[in-house]
Coordinates of C-alpha atoms in Angstrom, one line a residue:
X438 CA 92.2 -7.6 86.2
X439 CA 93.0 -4.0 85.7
X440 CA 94.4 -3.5 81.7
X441 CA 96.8 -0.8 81.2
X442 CA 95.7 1.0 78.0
X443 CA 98.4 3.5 76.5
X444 CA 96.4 6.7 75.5
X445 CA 97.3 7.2 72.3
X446 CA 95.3 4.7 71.5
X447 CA 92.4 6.4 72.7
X448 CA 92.1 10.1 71.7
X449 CA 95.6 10.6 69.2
X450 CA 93.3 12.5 66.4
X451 CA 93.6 12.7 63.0
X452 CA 96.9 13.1 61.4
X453 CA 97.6 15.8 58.8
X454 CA 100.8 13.9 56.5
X455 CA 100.2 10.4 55.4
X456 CA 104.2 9.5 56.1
X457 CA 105.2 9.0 59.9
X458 CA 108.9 9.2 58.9
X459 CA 108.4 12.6 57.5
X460 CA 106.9 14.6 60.0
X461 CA 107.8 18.5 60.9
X462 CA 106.0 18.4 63.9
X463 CA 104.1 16.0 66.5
X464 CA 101.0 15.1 68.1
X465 CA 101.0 16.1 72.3
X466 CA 102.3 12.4 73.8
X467 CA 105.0 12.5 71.0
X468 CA 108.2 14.1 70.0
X469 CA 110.5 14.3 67.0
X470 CA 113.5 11.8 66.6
X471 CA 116.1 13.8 65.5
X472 CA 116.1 16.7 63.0
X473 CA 112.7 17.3 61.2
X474 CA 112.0 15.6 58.7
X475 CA 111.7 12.2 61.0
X476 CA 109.4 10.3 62.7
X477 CA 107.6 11.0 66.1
X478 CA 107.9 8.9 69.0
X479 CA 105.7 8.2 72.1
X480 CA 107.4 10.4 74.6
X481 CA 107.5 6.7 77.3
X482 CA 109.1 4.6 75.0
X483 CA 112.3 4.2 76.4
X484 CA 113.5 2.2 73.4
X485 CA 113.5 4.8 70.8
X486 CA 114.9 7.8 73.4
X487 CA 112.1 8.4 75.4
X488 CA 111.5 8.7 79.1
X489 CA 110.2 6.0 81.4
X490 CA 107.1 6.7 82.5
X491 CA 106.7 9.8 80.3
X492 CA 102.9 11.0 79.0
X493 CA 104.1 14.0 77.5
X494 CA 107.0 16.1 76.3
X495 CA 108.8 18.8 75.0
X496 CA 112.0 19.1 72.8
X497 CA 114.4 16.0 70.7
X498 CA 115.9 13.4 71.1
X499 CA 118.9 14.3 73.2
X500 CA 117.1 17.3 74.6
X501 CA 114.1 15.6 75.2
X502 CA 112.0 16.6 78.5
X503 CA 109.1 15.1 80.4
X504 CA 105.8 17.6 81.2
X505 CA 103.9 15.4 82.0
X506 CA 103.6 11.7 84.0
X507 CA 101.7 8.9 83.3
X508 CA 99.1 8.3 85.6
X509 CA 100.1 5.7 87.3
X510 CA 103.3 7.5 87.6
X511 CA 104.7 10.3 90.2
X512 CA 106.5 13.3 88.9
X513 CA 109.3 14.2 90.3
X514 CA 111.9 17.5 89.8
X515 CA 111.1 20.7 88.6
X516 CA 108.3 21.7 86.3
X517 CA 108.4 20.9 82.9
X518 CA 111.6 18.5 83.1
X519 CA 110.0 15.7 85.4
X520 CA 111.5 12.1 85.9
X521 CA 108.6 9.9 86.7
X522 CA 109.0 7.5 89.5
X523 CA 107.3 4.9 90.7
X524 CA 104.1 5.3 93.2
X525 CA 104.9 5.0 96.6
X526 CA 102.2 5.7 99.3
X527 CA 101.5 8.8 100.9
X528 CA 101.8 6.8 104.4
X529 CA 104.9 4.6 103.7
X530 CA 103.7 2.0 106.1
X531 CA 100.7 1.7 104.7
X532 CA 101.7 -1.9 102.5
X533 CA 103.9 -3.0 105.2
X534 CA 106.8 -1.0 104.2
X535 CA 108.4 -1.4 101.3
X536 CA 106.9 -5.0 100.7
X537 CA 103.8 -5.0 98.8
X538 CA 102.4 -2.6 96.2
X539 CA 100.7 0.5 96.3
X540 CA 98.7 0.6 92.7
X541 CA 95.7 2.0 93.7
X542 CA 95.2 5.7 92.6
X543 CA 92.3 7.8 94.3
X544 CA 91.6 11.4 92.6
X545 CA 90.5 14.1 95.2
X546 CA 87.4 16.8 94.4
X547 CA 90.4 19.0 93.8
X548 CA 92.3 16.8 90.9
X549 CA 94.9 16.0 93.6
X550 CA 96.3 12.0 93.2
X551 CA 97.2 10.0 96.2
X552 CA 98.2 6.4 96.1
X553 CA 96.9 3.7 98.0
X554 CA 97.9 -0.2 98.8
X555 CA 96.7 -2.3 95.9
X556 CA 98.9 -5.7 97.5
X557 CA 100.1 -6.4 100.6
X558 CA 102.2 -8.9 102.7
X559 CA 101.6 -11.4 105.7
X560 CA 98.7 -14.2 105.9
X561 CA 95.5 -13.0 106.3
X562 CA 96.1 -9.3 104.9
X563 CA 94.5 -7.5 102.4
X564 CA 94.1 -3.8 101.3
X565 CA 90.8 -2.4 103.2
X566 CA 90.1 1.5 102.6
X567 CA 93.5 1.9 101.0
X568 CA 95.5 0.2 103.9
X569 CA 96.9 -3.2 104.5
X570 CA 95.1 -4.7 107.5
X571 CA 94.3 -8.4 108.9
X572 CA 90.9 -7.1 110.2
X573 CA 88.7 -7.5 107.1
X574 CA 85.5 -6.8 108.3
X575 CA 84.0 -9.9 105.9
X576 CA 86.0 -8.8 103.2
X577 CA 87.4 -11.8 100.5
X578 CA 91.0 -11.1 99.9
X579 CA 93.5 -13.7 99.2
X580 CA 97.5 -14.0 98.6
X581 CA 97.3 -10.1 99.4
X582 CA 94.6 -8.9 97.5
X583 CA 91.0 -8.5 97.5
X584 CA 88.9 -10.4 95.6
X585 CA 85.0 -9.7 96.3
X586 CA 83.7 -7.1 98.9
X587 CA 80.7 -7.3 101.1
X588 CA 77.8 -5.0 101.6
X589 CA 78.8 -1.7 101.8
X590 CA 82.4 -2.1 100.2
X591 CA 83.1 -1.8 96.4
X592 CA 86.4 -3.5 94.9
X593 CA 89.1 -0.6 93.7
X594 CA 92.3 -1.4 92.6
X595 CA 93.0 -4.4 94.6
X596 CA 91.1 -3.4 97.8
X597 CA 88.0 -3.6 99.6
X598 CA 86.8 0.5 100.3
X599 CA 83.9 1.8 102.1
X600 CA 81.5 4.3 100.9
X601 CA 81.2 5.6 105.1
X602 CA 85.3 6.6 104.7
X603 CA 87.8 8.3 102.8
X604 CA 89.3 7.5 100.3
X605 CA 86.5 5.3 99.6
X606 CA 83.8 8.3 100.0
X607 CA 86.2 10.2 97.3
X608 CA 85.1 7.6 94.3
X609 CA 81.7 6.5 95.6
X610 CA 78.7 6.7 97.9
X611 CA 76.8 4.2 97.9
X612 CA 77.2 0.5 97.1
X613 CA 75.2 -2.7 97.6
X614 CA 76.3 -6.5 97.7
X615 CA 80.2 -5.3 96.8
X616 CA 79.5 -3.0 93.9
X617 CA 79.6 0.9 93.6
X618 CA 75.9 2.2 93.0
X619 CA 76.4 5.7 93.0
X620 CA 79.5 7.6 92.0
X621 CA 80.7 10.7 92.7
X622 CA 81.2 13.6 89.9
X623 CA 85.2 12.4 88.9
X624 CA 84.1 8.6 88.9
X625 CA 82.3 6.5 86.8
X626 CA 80.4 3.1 87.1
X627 CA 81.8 0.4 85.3
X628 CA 79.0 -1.0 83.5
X629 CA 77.9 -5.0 84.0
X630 CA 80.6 -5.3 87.2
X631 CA 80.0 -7.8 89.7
X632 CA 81.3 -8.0 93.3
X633 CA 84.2 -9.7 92.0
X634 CA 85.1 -6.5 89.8
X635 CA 86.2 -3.6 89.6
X636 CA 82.8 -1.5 89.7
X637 CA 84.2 2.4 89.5
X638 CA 86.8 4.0 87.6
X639 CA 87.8 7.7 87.6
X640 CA 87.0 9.8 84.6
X641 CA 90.5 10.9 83.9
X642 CA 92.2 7.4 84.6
X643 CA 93.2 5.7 81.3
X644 CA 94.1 2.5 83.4
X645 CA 91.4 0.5 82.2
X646 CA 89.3 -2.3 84.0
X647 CA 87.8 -5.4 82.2
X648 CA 84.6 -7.0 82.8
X649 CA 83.3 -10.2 80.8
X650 CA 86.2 -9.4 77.8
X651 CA 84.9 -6.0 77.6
X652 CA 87.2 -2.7 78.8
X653 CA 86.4 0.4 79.8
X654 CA 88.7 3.5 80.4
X655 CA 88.8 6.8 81.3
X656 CA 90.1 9.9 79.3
X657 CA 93.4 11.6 80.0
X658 CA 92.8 15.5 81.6
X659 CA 88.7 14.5 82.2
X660 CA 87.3 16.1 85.1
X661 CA 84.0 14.6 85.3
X662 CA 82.3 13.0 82.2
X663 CA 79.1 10.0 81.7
X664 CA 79.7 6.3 82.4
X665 CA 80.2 4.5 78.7
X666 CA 77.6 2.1 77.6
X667 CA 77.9 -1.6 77.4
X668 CA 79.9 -2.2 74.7
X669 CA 82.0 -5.1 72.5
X670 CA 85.5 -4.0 73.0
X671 CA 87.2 -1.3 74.5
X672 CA 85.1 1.6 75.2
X673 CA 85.8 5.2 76.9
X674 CA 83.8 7.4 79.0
X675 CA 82.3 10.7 77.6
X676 CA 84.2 13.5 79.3
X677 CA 81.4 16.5 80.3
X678 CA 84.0 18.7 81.7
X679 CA 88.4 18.8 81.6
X680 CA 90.6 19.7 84.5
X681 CA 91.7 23.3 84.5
X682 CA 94.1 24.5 81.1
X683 CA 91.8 21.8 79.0
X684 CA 89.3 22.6 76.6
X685 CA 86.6 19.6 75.4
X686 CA 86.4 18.5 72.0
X687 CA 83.6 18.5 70.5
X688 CA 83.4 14.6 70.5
X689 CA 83.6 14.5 74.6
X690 CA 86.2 12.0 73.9
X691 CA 89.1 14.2 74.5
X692 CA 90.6 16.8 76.5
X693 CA 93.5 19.4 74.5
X694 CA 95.3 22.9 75.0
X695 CA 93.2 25.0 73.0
X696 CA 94.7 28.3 72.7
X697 CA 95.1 29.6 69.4
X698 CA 93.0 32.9 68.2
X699 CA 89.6 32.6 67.3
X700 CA 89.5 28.5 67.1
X701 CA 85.8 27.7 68.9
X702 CA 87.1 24.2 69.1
X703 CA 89.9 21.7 68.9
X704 CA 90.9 18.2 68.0
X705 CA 93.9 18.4 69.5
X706 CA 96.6 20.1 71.1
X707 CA 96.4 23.9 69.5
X708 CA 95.1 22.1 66.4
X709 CA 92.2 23.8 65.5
X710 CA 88.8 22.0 64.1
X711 CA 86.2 25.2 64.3
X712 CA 86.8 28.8 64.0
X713 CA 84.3 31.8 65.4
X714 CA 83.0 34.3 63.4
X715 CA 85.1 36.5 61.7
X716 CA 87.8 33.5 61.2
X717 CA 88.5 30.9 58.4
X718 CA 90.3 27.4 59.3
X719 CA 93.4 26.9 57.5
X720 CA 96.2 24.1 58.2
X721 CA 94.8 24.0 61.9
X722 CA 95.0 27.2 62.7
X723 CA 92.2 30.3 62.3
X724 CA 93.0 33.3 60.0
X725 CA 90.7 36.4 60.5
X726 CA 88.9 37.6 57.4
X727 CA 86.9 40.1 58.7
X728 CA 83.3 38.9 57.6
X729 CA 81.3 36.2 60.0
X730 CA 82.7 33.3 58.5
X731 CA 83.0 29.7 60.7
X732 CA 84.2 26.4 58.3
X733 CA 86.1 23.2 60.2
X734 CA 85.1 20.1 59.9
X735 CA 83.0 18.8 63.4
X736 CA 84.0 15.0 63.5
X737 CA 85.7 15.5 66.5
X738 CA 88.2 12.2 68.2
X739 CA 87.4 8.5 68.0
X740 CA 88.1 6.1 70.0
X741 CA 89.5 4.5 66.9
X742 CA 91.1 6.9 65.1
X743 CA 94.0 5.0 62.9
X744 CA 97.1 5.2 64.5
X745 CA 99.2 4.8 61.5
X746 CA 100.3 8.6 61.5
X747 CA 101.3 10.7 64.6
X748 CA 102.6 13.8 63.0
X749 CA 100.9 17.3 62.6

C-alpha cells in the first residue's frame, strides 16, 4: 500500500524563532500568511490559502505562486507560477482512456517524470510495463491492479514491470521471484519486500511504500542516494548526489538551494550551517573576516527534526 508522506516531515530543518505565529520569513515548502509578523503555511494546504498540489512557493497570501509541484503532481503554466494538475499518462489510452488511474511515476537517467497506469478497467486487466493489458504473462493482478509478479517482474506502483523493457529497465535490472534485485543509480531497494510489495522506490520520490508497518521514502531533489536500512518506523534514503541547482547537506538527508557567499554547506534553503575559510557564520548567512576562520554547527537534517516551528 503505497503511504503518501508530506516532506516537511522529512527534511524541514531546524527552526531559528521558537513562535510559528511570529515569523519574518519561511522555510522553502512554506509561505507567509499575510503581513510579517504571521505564521507560515505549507504552500499545498488549500485550507489556509495555499495551492493544490503545491511543494513550493513564492510570495503571500493573495499573491501567492506555485514553483514547484508535488511529485505526484504535473505542472502546468509558465515557470514559476504553476497550477498543478493531476497525472494523466503520456499515452492517453494507456488506462483505457480516461477510466482507470495512472499513479505510477517512472524517473528517466535524465530526471525527466513520466506517468504510467497504476489501475485499470475491464475483467482480466491489469497494469503490465506501465500499460493496461489482459495478456499478463503469469502476472497476479486483481480488480485492476497487480498484486504479486512473477519471475522476472518487480511490483511498482500498481503494476507488474520487466527488467528486459522500458520503463521497467529505467528503475531496475534484475529481479527474481517478483522482487527488484538490482536497481539502477536513481532507484533504491526497498528493504525486507516480498513479491507481494513494492520492492524499488526512486531516490527523489517522497511517496513512500510500507512493508511489515515499516515505511520507507525517498528525499525530495535526490538524484541518486543508498537504500535505508531496516528500520522501526519511517525511514528515508541517504541521498549521495541532488538533481542539478541542489547542494547536499551534510546529513545526506536533504537536498537545498545553497547559494549564499562563502557558506561550505547548508541545512536549508540559502540557510547556511558551515562557512569556508575566510568567513564567520552569523544568523545563517557567512560574513568575511579576512583570517581562515570556519564555525557552524555540523548536525545537519533529521528525519525527525520537531516540526513545531517553520519559520527562519
Amino acid at each position: 500500500m503505497l503511504l503518501l508522506v508530506k516532506l516537511v516531515e522529512l527534511v524541514v530543518p531546524l527552526a531559528l524563532k521558537d513562535d510559528p505565529n511570529k515569523c519574518s520569513t519561511c522555510m522553502a515548502g512554506f509561505f507567509l500568511k499575510g503581513s510579517a509578523p504571521s505564521e507560515c503555511i505549507a504552500c499545498g494546504d488549500t485550507t489556509q490559502g495555499g495551492i493544490e498540489g503545491c511543494a513550493e512557493c513564492s510570495g503571500t497570501t493573495g499573491s501567492l505562486k506555485c514553483t514547484k509541484c508535488k511529485p505526484n503532481r504535473k505542472p502546468k503554466g509558465e515557470s514559476g507560477n504553476y497550477t498543478c494538475e493531476e497525472k494523466i499518462c503520456e499515452d492517453e489510452t494507456a488506462c483505457g482512456g480516461t477510466a482507470g488511474a495512472c499513479d505510477a511515476i517512472v524517473i528517466g537517467a535524465s530526471g525527466e517524470m513520466t506517468y504510467y497506469c497504476s489501475q485499470c478497467v475491464g475483467a482480466g486487466y491489469g497494469p503490465i510495463n506501465g500499460k493496461c493489458s489482459n495478456s499478463l504473462d503469469s502476472n497476479t493482478c486483481e480488480n485492476g491492479v497487480c498484486t504479486s509478479c512473477t519471475a522476472g517482474y518487480f511490483l511498482y506502483m500498481g503494476g507488474c514491470y520487466s527488467t528486459a523493457n522500458t520503463p521497467g529497465s529505467l528503475m531496475c535490472t534484475a529481479a527474481a521471484g517478483g522482487i527488484c534485485t538490482i536497481t539502477t543509480s536513481q532507484y533504491f531497494k526497498v528493504p525486507g519486500a516480498a513479491a507481494n510489495q513494492q520492492s524499488v522506490l526512486a531516490c527523489g520520490n517522497p511517496l513512500g511504500t510500507t512493508v511489515d508497518g515499516n515505511a520507507y521514502v525517498g528525499i525530495q531533489g535526490c538524484k541518486t542516494c543508498e537504500a535505508p536500512t531496516a528500520a522501526t518506523g519511517m525511514t528515508a534514503a541517504k541521498c549521495t548526489a541532488c538533481d542539478e541547482g541542489k547542494a547536499l547537506t551534510s546529513s545526506g538527508y536533504g537536498c537545498v538551494t545553497c547559494s549564499i557567499a562563502g557558506c561550505s554547506a547548508c541545512r536549508a534553503d540559502n540557510m547556511c550551517e558551515a562557512c569556508g575559510d575566510g568567513y564567520r557564520l552569523e544568523g545563517g548567512t557567512c560574513v568575511r573576516t579576512g583570517g581562515n576562520l570556519s564555525t557552524g554547527a555540523m548536525a545537519g537534517i533529521s528525519v525527525t527534526t520537531s516540526l513545531s516551528t517553520l519559520c527562519c
